[in-house]
Amino acid sequence: MKFQVNGVEVFASTGGRPFDKKKPLIIFVHGSGLTHMTWVLQTRYFAFHGYSVLALDMPGHGLSGGESLKTIEDMADWISDVIDAVGYKEASLVGHSQGCLVILECAFRFPKKIKTLSLMGGAGAIPMNPELLSLAENDDPKAVDLMMDWAHGPAGHFGGHPVPGLYHINTGGMLAKSRTIKNTLGIDFRACDNYKNGFKAAKEIKIPTLSVLANGDKMCPVKEGKKLADLIDGSKIEIIDNCGHMMLLEEADKVLNVLKKFILTYFPIKKN
Amino acid sequence: MTDKKKKSTDPKTYKFDTLSLHAGYQPHKNAGSRQVPIYQTTSYLFDDVDHAAALFNLERGGHIYSRISNPTVAVLEERVAALEGGTAALATSSGMSAIFLTIMTLCEAGDHLVVSSQLYGGTVNLFRLTLPKFGVKCTFVKPRDTEGFKKAIKKNTKGIFGELVGNPGNEIMNMPEIAKIAHDAGVPLIIDATYQTPYLCKPIDHGADIVVHSLTKWMAGHGSSMAGILVEGGKFDWMQNDKFPTMTKPYEGYHGLSFAEEFGPTAFTMKARAEGMRDFGPCLSPQNAWNVLQGIETLSVRMQKHCSNAEKMVEYLLSHESVAWVSHPSVPDHPDHDLAKKLLPHGKGSMIAFGIKGGKEAGEAFINNVKLASHLANVGDTRTLVIHPASSTHSQMNEATLKFAGLSQDMIRLSVGIEDFDDIRNDFETGFRAARRPRLVSNQ
């Protein structure tokens, strides 16, 4: 669906069901240079099972208007604005990679609005490889090729997509190339590189938090994810085998199962 | 130091030959079976009703019924998508069903297509006679008439279709320019690249949006199994205009799903599967998918031999006294020779058309007397194949249509195999000797 946030048109997938303000809201925040489509194998489940879902395209990404936001802090404020714009007082947040930094900062800034955090392939800081950052900022498609290489685990490089007929690396690459690379990936990578508040924010988080980590993740390795999770009071950790950073697609069912268990426990649908 | 730095930024994604053997398959999820298993089953157990609903609602990936998808077929689909540089693929029971499914996913009654006139005879009939029955009309344009494609576009045009190298005359479409024409008009370019395989050309890299193949041919190579596939490039923006409402608007058949919004770079394949395979059902059998996979494992080595044998054959035919003309993109005076160098850098393919002196009678004598070369209605087998199109593949065409399709009565279509070239040449000598004989008799 399309709606306005601060006068700019925003697109969000509602998971194939109409957006219903009576249902609890889960917001999904994508990673650097990507779009709402990375969440397709998680969002539809929740949309069909009693939740209202918004898998956002961040400003300047995918089908959303505007320009990419330049800092993680601005993105965190924007998520809060999204919650206001759709008429909610609270939401559960799910983030992937850069999206984890965004929702962490959002929960730090707006603790009353955020009910749970689910961090997929998250870390307290995501310093960028200088060569990768430079390629992305210079609009070089090789940045996307490298990201797709590093973001997929050994198995994902062969394929075996859960949706019959789809090929991981080319699909992910096409998502990241859907808009101008320097204006999406370049800006996002710089925002990740500049963000320094993750560990401080983590210590202040008092809401149920789940960290889902992949044992083949080269971009946000398990040890970095654990370092962050250890700082969050009561945080839960799930480690997914046989995949890399793109766990949402590489092992979509396993990710959905742990997310489902967590959300249904800590952000249940209120029965009348 | 600089070289070292450069090396560190090269992606380590697998290359073509490796993908030919491995793409789309994870042994550890299949009991460790090194070879792709043949899932000879119609249907798949659901864990519970929630799991069943999740599969039907496209909440999760997975298999329901082998008409829609099958694990063995899915390996083939992913492998071809990987080799073509596509985001997704959908395998079908034949190349013709891949074309039909593509058009049915793209068009509705009242729509129009711009189509190259140089096509396999069956494809010509699909566009000329069958699709109009579904309300889809076509304008045919000669493949070298790039400007003609632009002129033929109408308000209701939904795509441009052509064979990269036309069958059987070897005319080459200027794919990058025609892609631009299509994209300026807001419609996709669909390319049948059966003759090239992704080893010789990846049309998506040159602007094509959807690639179709008859996998029966070079991709499989062995001539044992019928199969087809459509591959999506993932770059086409279905939401840029209102030409494709069935891609962009809520679809009643899936709880108001908008394929373009939800699946973006794989939207076309998702729709073709969810709607097309469900409603038309031209599914590929797992056994045939497995057979094709065996062929794809050796695609690059076979294509190299096909192309080297074809070059030797061109040289032989060009100097032969019984041959009136030879058409192959490797011949320097072929009208598309320069374009072929650009689009087909790894080889110009193994399809040769030539005219035999003595016309139709000589052609028939040649065909009847070669022993190694097989006379049949197929191309792209590992064995050398010959046919006389005017009396076989294109025989349903009248004289005028035949001429428009660039065919002549003296034309022999040759698909060069990977046998020892000396043996093919010796066989052709026998055929040519026989072809000359009737004329000697009639001259006495």
XYZ file of C-alpha atoms in Angstrom:
716
model
C 0.000 0.000 0.000
C 1.051 3.590 -0.451
C 0.755 6.273 2.197
C 2.382 9.563 3.112
C 5.080 10.098 5.735
C 6.213 13.691 6.227
C 4.744 14.569 2.840
C 6.600 11.851 0.963
C 4.932 8.805 -0.598
C 5.955 5.531 1.016
C 5.354 2.008 -0.235
C 4.945 -0.956 2.070
C 3.855 -4.484 1.315
C 1.014 -5.560 3.553
C 1.786 -9.238 3.004
C -1.036 -9.847 0.575
C -3.841 -8.880 2.996
C -5.598 -5.536 3.388
C -4.098 -3.282 6.075
C -6.356 -3.431 9.106
C -5.807 -0.969 11.952
C -7.595 -3.236 14.414
C -4.779 -5.783 14.251
C -1.387 -5.534 15.994
C 1.277 -4.018 13.774
C 4.581 -5.607 12.761
C 7.009 -3.462 10.775
C 9.772 -5.075 8.715
C 12.863 -2.983 7.878
C 15.123 -4.122 5.037
C 18.913 -4.049 4.785
C 21.269 -1.823 2.802
C 20.208 -1.156 -0.770
C 17.402 -3.714 -0.656
C 13.601 -3.500 -0.631
C 10.480 -4.934 1.009
C 10.809 -7.991 -1.199
C 13.486 -9.532 0.996
C 10.720 -10.245 3.524
C 8.249 -12.002 1.229
C 8.676 -15.376 2.940
C 8.001 -13.981 6.409
C 5.475 -11.184 5.958
C 2.732 -13.150 4.261
C 2.521 -15.594 7.176
C 1.873 -12.850 9.725
C -0.540 -11.034 7.409
C -2.583 -14.217 7.048
C -2.491 -14.909 10.793
C -4.029 -11.919 12.487
C -1.387 -9.186 12.186
C -1.158 -6.023 10.171
C 2.124 -6.033 8.343
C 4.176 -3.266 6.800
C 7.280 -4.423 4.938
C 8.613 -0.982 4.140
C 10.583 0.370 1.267
C 12.810 2.934 2.988
C 12.735 6.428 1.405
C 14.467 6.415 -1.984
C 14.318 2.606 -2.124
C 12.085 0.211 -4.070
C 8.703 1.789 -4.720
C 8.980 4.555 -2.119
C 9.482 8.177 -3.057
C 11.902 10.691 -1.619
C 15.630 10.423 -1.130
C 17.559 7.906 0.927
C 18.054 8.947 4.531
C 21.672 9.552 5.361
C 21.980 8.393 8.963
C 20.734 5.478 11.018
C 19.366 8.007 13.510
C 17.243 9.667 10.781
C 15.991 6.275 9.700
C 15.049 5.429 13.304
C 13.069 8.673 13.600
C 11.404 7.910 10.279
C 10.213 4.490 11.526
C 8.597 6.283 14.447
C 6.957 8.657 11.956
C 5.652 5.666 10.003
C 3.961 4.297 13.137
C 2.297 7.683 13.647
C 1.367 8.027 9.987
C -0.588 4.760 9.935
C -2.397 5.697 13.129
C -0.788 3.293 15.588
C 0.678 3.926 19.030
C 2.926 0.866 19.096
C 4.465 -1.782 16.904
C 6.798 -4.738 16.873
C 9.891 -4.227 14.733
C 11.802 -6.755 12.658
C 15.052 -5.712 10.962
C 17.642 -7.277 8.715
C 21.297 -6.185 8.716
C 21.220 -2.368 8.464
C 17.552 -2.667 9.440
C 18.751 -4.060 12.801
C 20.714 -0.873 13.499
C 17.642 1.151 12.545
C 15.217 -0.682 14.821
C 17.734 -0.819 17.675
C 18.126 2.954 17.522
C 14.368 3.361 17.150
C 13.706 1.314 20.297
C 16.369 3.352 22.110
C 14.743 6.635 21.086
C 11.078 5.600 21.356
C 10.978 2.887 24.015
C 7.252 3.258 24.655
C 6.300 2.713 21.033
C 8.240 -0.462 20.387
C 6.982 -3.729 21.852
C 9.532 -6.257 20.584
C 12.686 -6.293 18.479
C 13.687 -9.094 16.113
C 17.221 -8.668 14.799
C 18.096 -10.779 11.712
C 21.812 -10.843 11.024
C 22.361 -7.892 13.320
C 25.389 -6.450 15.066
C 26.053 -3.458 17.302
C 28.106 -1.825 14.590
C 28.530 -2.571 10.890
C 31.824 -1.017 9.787
C 32.075 -1.275 6.026
C 34.888 -2.725 3.991
C 36.459 0.462 2.522
C 36.669 -0.980 -0.997
C 33.022 -2.070 -0.933
C 31.961 1.327 0.395
C 33.925 3.112 -2.305
C 32.497 0.928 -5.088
C 28.930 1.557 -3.884
C 29.436 5.306 -3.537
C 30.868 5.384 -7.046
C 27.843 3.582 -8.479
C 29.875 0.534 -9.472
C 27.673 -2.574 -9.997
C 30.547 -4.632 -8.671
C 29.477 -3.434 -5.215
C 26.243 -5.385 -5.649
C 28.066 -8.439 -7.010
C 30.388 -8.423 -4.010
C 27.525 -7.920 -1.599
C 25.644 -10.865 -3.105
C 28.806 -12.998 -2.911
C 29.483 -12.182 0.746
C 25.824 -12.153 1.780
C 25.120 -15.747 0.744
C 26.458 -18.798 2.521
C 28.201 -21.634 0.678
C 24.902 -23.454 0.122
C 23.161 -20.305 -1.084
C 25.811 -19.889 -3.762
C 24.592 -23.122 -5.319
C 20.953 -22.126 -5.066
C 18.189 -24.223 -3.596
C 15.777 -21.315 -3.178
C 12.713 -22.235 -1.110
C 10.450 -20.828 -3.829
C 10.704 -23.167 -6.826
C 12.482 -21.662 -9.803
C 14.042 -18.611 -8.119
C 17.825 -18.178 -8.070
C 19.167 -16.450 -4.932
C 22.149 -14.498 -6.140
C 20.574 -13.027 -9.262
C 17.315 -12.170 -7.491
C 19.122 -10.394 -4.655
C 21.392 -8.621 -7.118
C 18.439 -7.370 -9.128
C 16.750 -6.030 -5.973
C 19.887 -4.102 -5.075
C 20.147 -2.728 -8.607
C 16.502 -1.656 -8.797
C 17.467 1.972 -8.103
C 20.728 3.886 -8.624
C 23.386 2.074 -6.587
C 25.119 5.159 -5.223
C 21.790 6.636 -4.096
C 20.707 3.527 -2.221
C 23.535 1.148 -1.375
C 26.155 3.909 -1.311
C 24.204 6.061 1.139
C 23.138 3.075 3.244
C 26.666 1.693 3.546
C 27.957 5.119 4.630
C 25.144 5.369 7.206
C 26.083 1.946 8.613
C 29.767 2.851 8.693
C 29.071 6.100 10.542
C 26.700 4.666 13.144
C 28.361 4.373 16.574
C 25.462 4.198 19.038
C 24.549 0.520 18.720
C 26.206 -0.873 21.834
C 25.067 2.048 23.979
C 21.504 1.683 22.689
C 21.568 -2.075 23.346
C 22.293 -1.550 27.043
C 19.140 0.570 27.352
C 16.776 -1.845 25.607
C 14.266 -3.329 28.058
C 11.838 -5.000 25.636
C 11.792 -8.636 24.471
C 14.474 -9.041 21.830
C 15.369 -11.900 19.531
C 18.679 -12.146 17.664
C 18.637 -14.531 14.715
C 22.151 -15.260 13.520
C 23.443 -17.395 10.656
C 26.449 -19.633 11.146
C 27.694 -18.860 7.629
C 27.235 -15.091 7.888
C 30.376 -13.291 6.695
C 28.873 -9.798 6.881
C 27.567 -9.879 10.462
C 29.260 -12.962 11.942
C 27.730 -14.891 14.835
C 30.297 -13.579 17.318
C 29.333 -9.963 16.483
C 25.654 -10.776 16.812
C 26.269 -12.441 20.172
C 28.278 -9.452 21.372
C 25.239 -7.262 20.724
C 22.717 -9.744 22.124
C 24.712 -10.114 25.347
C 24.219 -6.394 26.043
C 20.431 -6.577 25.722
C 18.662 -7.591 28.886
C 17.043 -11.006 28.451
C 17.785 -11.184 24.758
C 17.205 -14.511 23.039
C 19.510 -15.937 20.406
C 18.683 -18.381 17.619
C 21.388 -19.632 15.276
C 20.382 -20.841 11.838
C 22.567 -23.450 10.133
C 23.467 -23.735 6.495
C 23.066 -20.126 5.440
C 24.679 -16.728 5.309
C 23.575 -13.162 5.821
C 20.584 -13.579 3.452
C 19.045 -16.061 5.875
C 15.570 -14.609 5.204
C 15.625 -16.282 1.812
C 18.331 -18.929 2.143
C 16.592 -20.622 5.087
C 13.263 -18.837 4.977
C 11.264 -21.511 6.781
C 13.690 -21.794 9.698
C 13.744 -18.015 10.085
C 9.957 -17.833 9.934
C 9.620 -20.585 12.527
C 11.821 -18.843 15.114
C 10.269 -15.465 14.381
C 6.775 -16.917 14.648
C 7.525 -18.498 18.022
C 8.985 -15.236 19.354
C 6.269 -12.898 18.047
C 3.397 -15.143 19.072
C 4.868 -15.331 22.601
C 5.837 -11.715 23.182
C 3.457 -9.840 20.887
C 0.383 -12.060 20.841
C -2.917 -11.207 19.231
C -5.282 -10.028 21.922
C -8.387 -12.165 22.018
C -11.672 -10.370 22.655
C 50.026 -4.103 -4.679
C 47.396 -2.703 -7.020
C 46.832 -6.129 -8.595
C 46.491 -7.677 -5.163
C 43.923 -5.055 -4.251
C 41.963 -5.694 -7.437
C 41.950 -9.420 -6.803
C 40.464 -8.956 -3.346
C 37.391 -7.187 -4.759
C 36.496 -9.800 -7.345
C 33.284 -11.609 -6.411
C 33.785 -15.336 -5.848
C 30.410 -16.335 -7.214
C 30.561 -19.491 -9.325
C 31.305 -19.291 -13.027
C 29.403 -20.805 -15.962
C 30.968 -24.278 -16.068
C 30.568 -24.712 -12.321
C 26.966 -23.524 -12.378
C 26.232 -25.993 -15.210
C 27.074 -28.800 -12.803
C 25.914 -27.484 -9.446
C 23.407 -24.622 -9.614
C 20.032 -25.171 -7.990
C 20.967 -28.215 -5.946
C 22.030 -28.812 -2.349
C 22.942 -32.483 -1.694
C 22.690 -32.166 2.087
C 18.958 -31.468 1.753
C 18.539 -34.615 -0.354
C 19.960 -37.436 1.789
C 23.457 -36.530 0.590
C 22.655 -37.784 -2.883
C 25.401 -36.427 -5.158
C 23.166 -36.766 -8.203
C 19.897 -34.820 -8.330
C 17.148 -37.248 -7.265
C 14.143 -37.830 -9.507
C 11.107 -36.922 -7.424
C 8.650 -39.121 -9.270
C 5.590 -37.984 -7.367
C 2.428 -36.073 -8.067
C 1.994 -34.479 -4.655
C 3.591 -33.595 -1.322
C 2.533 -34.164 2.296
C 1.440 -31.153 4.318
C 2.611 -30.991 7.951
C -0.802 -29.765 9.071
C -3.642 -27.590 7.810
C -1.711 -24.416 8.619
C 1.217 -25.597 6.485
C -1.145 -26.458 3.649
C -2.764 -23.033 3.814
C 0.662 -21.362 3.941
C 1.726 -23.071 0.711
C -1.508 -22.205 -1.076
C -1.281 -18.571 0.101
C 2.355 -18.284 -1.083
C 3.322 -17.566 2.536
C 6.064 -20.179 2.291
C 8.027 -21.664 -0.551
C 7.503 -25.327 -1.303
C 5.714 -27.870 -3.420
C 2.030 -28.746 -3.523
C 1.384 -30.632 -6.724
C 3.782 -31.494 -9.549
C 1.738 -29.660 -12.133
C 2.734 -26.450 -10.351
C 6.252 -27.383 -9.211
C 8.441 -30.394 -8.504
C 11.814 -30.575 -6.686
C 13.683 -32.160 -9.630
C 12.178 -29.700 -12.074
C 13.008 -26.839 -9.686
C 16.719 -27.754 -9.833
C 16.572 -27.487 -13.611
C 14.745 -24.149 -13.375
C 17.277 -22.657 -10.993
C 20.181 -23.995 -13.010
C 18.985 -22.411 -16.231
C 18.150 -19.140 -14.430
C 21.700 -19.116 -13.026
C 23.257 -19.805 -16.426
C 21.163 -17.153 -18.180
C 21.796 -14.499 -15.517
C 18.069 -14.493 -14.747
C 16.235 -14.123 -11.466
C 13.853 -17.042 -11.978
C 12.732 -19.661 -14.461
C 9.783 -21.914 -15.124
C 10.217 -25.198 -16.973
C 7.516 -26.537 -19.240
C 6.743 -29.670 -21.220
C 8.184 -28.259 -24.456
C 9.617 -25.103 -25.987
C 6.264 -24.337 -27.603
C 4.472 -24.506 -24.258
C 7.082 -22.128 -22.819
C 6.246 -19.613 -25.558
C 2.503 -20.111 -25.142
C 2.707 -19.714 -21.365
C 4.817 -16.576 -21.760
C 2.274 -14.988 -24.080
C -0.690 -16.065 -21.947
C 0.970 -14.551 -18.857
C 1.665 -11.322 -20.700
C -1.440 -10.769 -22.809
C -5.188 -10.600 -22.667
C -7.774 -10.679 -25.452
C -7.472 -7.450 -27.432
C -3.709 -7.223 -27.044
C -1.113 -7.091 -29.787
C 2.438 -8.348 -30.267
C 5.198 -7.395 -32.673
C 6.874 -10.577 -33.880
C 9.888 -11.425 -35.999
C 8.888 -13.149 -39.218
C 11.844 -15.552 -39.104
C 10.682 -18.232 -36.712
C 10.319 -21.974 -36.414
C 7.235 -22.982 -38.414
C 5.295 -24.082 -35.330
C 5.913 -20.728 -33.690
C 4.777 -18.897 -36.827
C 1.528 -20.810 -36.753
C 1.037 -20.085 -33.042
C 1.344 -16.345 -33.650
C -0.397 -16.245 -37.029
C -3.305 -18.632 -36.502
C -3.713 -19.807 -32.910
C -3.200 -16.671 -30.795
C -5.762 -14.674 -32.809
C -8.315 -17.255 -31.614
C -7.554 -15.998 -28.098
C -7.926 -12.379 -29.252
C -4.175 -11.682 -29.446
C -3.097 -10.287 -32.799
C 0.426 -10.024 -34.171
C 2.298 -7.895 -36.669
C 5.215 -9.680 -38.334
C 8.410 -7.782 -39.074
C 11.528 -9.032 -40.832
C 14.264 -9.512 -38.187
C 16.754 -7.180 -39.863
C 14.166 -4.406 -40.154
C 14.925 -2.855 -36.765
C 12.990 0.313 -37.574
C 10.058 -1.876 -38.652
C 9.668 -3.132 -35.078
C 9.263 0.451 -33.912
C 6.725 1.273 -36.598
C 4.671 -1.839 -35.823
C 4.116 -0.928 -32.155
C 0.523 0.022 -31.363
C -1.224 1.350 -28.296
C -2.245 -2.175 -27.284
C 1.156 -3.781 -28.011
C 2.323 -5.845 -25.031
C 5.673 -7.119 -26.216
C 8.169 -7.859 -28.971
C 9.054 -11.472 -29.716
C 11.748 -13.009 -31.864
C 14.344 -15.717 -32.260
C 17.779 -14.196 -31.782
C 18.995 -16.079 -34.825
C 16.039 -16.807 -37.078
C 15.011 -20.306 -38.024
C 16.101 -21.483 -40.510
C 17.626 -18.541 -42.417
C 20.157 -17.426 -39.761
C 19.055 -13.758 -39.771
C 20.068 -12.072 -36.516
C 17.895 -9.575 -34.649
C 19.718 -6.491 -33.455
C 18.800 -7.324 -29.891
C 20.232 -4.254 -28.089
C 18.462 -1.848 -30.474
C 15.200 -3.770 -30.503
C 15.325 -3.968 -26.688
C 15.584 -0.184 -26.598
C 12.589 0.121 -28.916
C 10.603 -2.220 -26.675
C 11.605 -0.416 -23.487
C 10.885 3.026 -24.964
C 7.385 1.706 -25.663
C 7.129 0.314 -22.119
C 6.907 -3.339 -23.190
C 9.225 -6.317 -22.678
C 11.446 -7.996 -25.262
C 11.046 -11.774 -25.381
C 13.831 -13.717 -27.052
C 13.857 -17.355 -28.088
C 17.535 -18.260 -27.660
C 17.230 -21.993 -28.254
C 19.902 -21.947 -30.973
C 22.452 -20.154 -28.820
C 22.074 -21.566 -25.302
C 23.477 -19.296 -22.583
C 26.945 -20.576 -23.446
C 26.937 -18.579 -26.694
C 24.736 -15.656 -25.688
C 22.891 -14.443 -22.616
C 20.100 -12.278 -24.079
C 19.357 -10.683 -20.695
C 22.805 -9.041 -20.830
C 21.758 -7.447 -24.150
C 18.391 -6.117 -23.030
C 16.000 -9.052 -23.275
C 13.463 -9.287 -20.463
C 12.262 -12.843 -20.920
C 14.207 -15.647 -22.576
C 12.561 -18.830 -23.800
C 14.216 -22.077 -24.801
C 13.330 -25.369 -26.233
C 15.519 -27.366 -23.835
C 14.935 -30.343 -26.121
C 17.720 -29.015 -28.340
C 21.320 -28.048 -27.462
C 20.659 -27.562 -23.745
C 19.820 -31.269 -23.378
C 21.796 -32.303 -26.426
C 20.922 -35.983 -26.311
C 17.646 -35.738 -28.215
C 15.870 -37.973 -25.701
C 13.477 -35.597 -23.971
C 11.053 -32.796 -24.696
C 11.335 -29.743 -22.431
C 11.047 -25.970 -22.491
C 11.698 -23.078 -20.168
C 11.053 -19.375 -19.708
C 13.629 -17.286 -17.851
C 12.957 -13.881 -16.330
C 15.606 -11.154 -16.460
C 14.153 -9.280 -13.490
C 14.868 -5.789 -14.827
C 11.534 -4.988 -16.460
C 9.397 -2.550 -14.478
C 5.819 -3.829 -14.783
C 4.540 -0.837 -12.808
C 5.918 1.860 -15.124
C 2.604 2.084 -17.028
C -0.896 0.640 -16.965
C -0.289 -1.876 -19.742
C -0.036 -4.922 -17.481
C -2.927 -4.807 -15.002
C -2.786 -8.541 -14.357
C 0.778 -8.089 -13.102
C 0.197 -4.927 -11.107
C -3.409 -4.950 -9.867
C -4.806 -7.189 -7.114
C -5.317 -10.692 -8.511
C -8.534 -12.373 -7.485
C -6.981 -15.825 -7.813
C -4.607 -15.188 -4.893
C -6.463 -13.084 -2.309
C -5.853 -9.816 -4.129
C -2.123 -10.408 -4.631
C -0.247 -7.941 -6.861
C 2.555 -9.979 -8.401
C 4.652 -6.934 -9.313
C 4.442 -5.402 -5.846
C 5.048 -8.591 -3.963
C 7.633 -10.341 -6.112
C 9.292 -7.547 -8.143
C 12.135 -9.077 -10.164
C 10.522 -12.521 -10.133
C 6.912 -11.377 -10.616
C 6.508 -12.711 -14.152
C 7.670 -16.213 -13.264
C 5.548 -16.251 -10.122
C 2.477 -15.317 -12.153
C 3.287 -17.763 -14.946
C 3.525 -20.535 -12.362
C 0.682 -19.550 -10.053
C -1.773 -18.844 -12.848
C -0.382 -20.444 -16.006
C 0.735 -23.801 -14.652
C -2.359 -24.001 -12.489
C -4.792 -23.198 -15.294
C -3.073 -24.564 -18.429
C -0.845 -27.210 -16.857
C 1.990 -27.776 -19.375
C 4.247 -29.223 -16.675
C 7.569 -30.927 -17.284
C 7.962 -34.486 -16.023
C 10.676 -34.971 -13.373
C 12.266 -37.719 -15.490
C 12.609 -35.366 -18.455
C 13.908 -32.595 -16.187
C 16.571 -34.990 -14.924
C 17.459 -36.029 -18.473
C 17.908 -32.379 -19.455
C 20.065 -31.775 -16.364
C 22.420 -34.550 -17.540
C 22.848 -32.687 -20.805
C 23.400 -29.295 -19.205
C 26.296 -30.724 -17.173
C 28.334 -30.889 -20.401
C 26.848 -27.848 -22.145
C 30.021 -25.813 -22.540
C 32.197 -28.655 -23.858
C 29.484 -29.736 -26.281
C 28.897 -26.219 -27.549
C 32.607 -25.751 -28.182
C 32.660 -28.923 -30.316
C 29.383 -28.002 -32.075
C 30.848 -24.626 -33.023
C 34.239 -25.902 -34.144
C 32.597 -28.581 -36.296
C 30.224 -25.949 -37.710
C 33.144 -23.736 -38.725
C 34.799 -26.665 -40.498
C 31.497 -27.459 -42.200
C 31.063 -23.871 -43.392
C 34.544 -23.939 -44.908
C 33.810 -27.255 -46.610
C 30.440 -26.152 -48.019
C 31.744 -22.803 -49.249
C 34.272 -24.543 -51.446
C 31.983 -27.313 -52.631
C 30.929 -27.446 -56.292
C 27.409 -28.702 -55.450
C 26.599 -25.877 -53.081
C 24.934 -22.717 -54.401
C 25.053 -20.670 -51.226
C 25.830 -20.987 -47.496
C 24.232 -19.051 -44.680
C 25.986 -18.958 -41.332
C 26.876 -15.904 -39.241
C 30.573 -16.851 -39.287
C 30.748 -16.258 -43.069
C 32.273 -12.786 -43.560
C 29.726 -11.774 -46.229
C 26.769 -12.854 -44.065
C 24.716 -9.633 -43.623
C 24.830 -9.996 -39.839
C 28.462 -11.060 -39.501
C 29.484 -7.965 -37.493
C 26.436 -8.187 -35.235
C 27.205 -11.880 -34.677
C 30.731 -11.013 -33.567
C 29.230 -8.716 -30.931
C 26.380 -10.909 -29.716
C 27.968 -14.340 -30.161
C 31.618 -13.985 -29.146
C 32.043 -17.629 -28.072
C 30.835 -19.161 -31.339
C 28.230 -18.555 -33.992
C 26.231 -21.697 -33.381
C 25.917 -24.947 -35.271
C 22.910 -24.219 -37.482
C 23.803 -23.841 -41.140
C 21.457 -23.287 -44.049
C 22.707 -23.967 -47.532
C 21.311 -24.143 -51.026
C 22.029 -27.206 -53.049
C 22.565 -26.841 -56.797
C 19.797 -28.592 -58.633
C 16.982 -27.280 -56.428
C 14.306 -29.386 -54.805
C 15.157 -32.670 -56.582
C 18.821 -32.422 -55.676
C 17.875 -31.572 -52.099
C 15.687 -34.639 -51.817
C 18.430 -36.852 -53.287
C 20.965 -35.450 -50.821
C 18.676 -36.048 -47.848
C 17.819 -39.569 -49.021
C 21.450 -40.606 -49.421
C 23.291 -39.314 -46.358
C 23.699 -42.135 -43.857
C 25.425 -40.650 -40.820
C 23.403 -37.444 -40.754
C 19.890 -38.089 -39.497
C 16.877 -36.853 -41.430
C 14.427 -35.653 -38.811
C 12.463 -32.700 -37.447
C 14.784 -31.626 -34.671
C 17.875 -29.503 -34.205
C 20.566 -29.292 -31.570
C 21.160 -33.002 -31.111
C 24.729 -34.161 -30.492
C 24.301 -36.030 -33.784
C 24.312 -34.234 -37.131
C 20.786 -33.618 -38.396
C 19.502 -32.539 -41.801
C 16.113 -31.567 -43.134
C 14.503 -29.925 -46.138
C 12.287 -27.249 -44.466
C 10.045 -26.550 -47.458
C 8.780 -30.122 -47.432
C 8.748 -30.700 -43.672
C 9.015 -28.193 -40.760
C 7.578 -25.331 -42.775
C 5.363 -27.426 -45.065
C 2.138 -25.944 -43.640
C 3.081 -22.610 -45.198
C 1.944 -21.581 -48.642
C 4.364 -20.233 -51.243
C 3.933 -16.594 -50.189
C 4.394 -17.276 -46.464
C 7.395 -19.450 -47.266
C 8.990 -16.583 -49.155
C 8.187 -14.111 -46.359
C 9.844 -16.504 -43.898
C 13.017 -16.371 -46.025
C 12.829 -19.964 -47.241
C 13.554 -21.435 -50.631
C 12.956 -24.804 -52.266
C 16.697 -25.556 -52.499
C 17.400 -24.895 -48.810
C 18.828 -27.625 -46.619
C 18.855 -26.962 -42.870
C 21.793 -28.530 -41.148
C 22.372 -28.933 -37.417
C 26.021 -29.870 -37.089
C 26.701 -32.547 -34.490
C 29.788 -33.377 -32.482
C 30.877 -36.492 -34.406
C 34.385 -36.626 -35.871
C 34.231 -34.013 -38.612
C 35.938 -36.272 -41.187
C 33.051 -38.710 -40.884
C 30.433 -35.989 -41.374
C 32.277 -34.671 -44.428
C 32.563 -38.158 -45.976
C 28.835 -38.669 -45.427
C 28.039 -35.362 -47.111
C 30.222 -36.310 -50.089
C 27.998 -39.351 -50.563
C 24.919 -37.135 -50.405
C 26.308 -34.604 -52.866
C 27.313 -37.330 -55.322
C 23.763 -38.659 -55.257
C 22.388 -35.137 -55.657
C 24.393 -34.630 -58.823
C 23.347 -37.985 -60.319
C 19.744 -37.202 -61.402
C 20.864 -34.139 -63.332
C 23.519 -36.191 -65.186
C 20.843 -38.710 -66.130
C 18.397 -36.051 -67.308
C 21.131 -34.369 -69.376
C 21.795 -37.523 -71.436
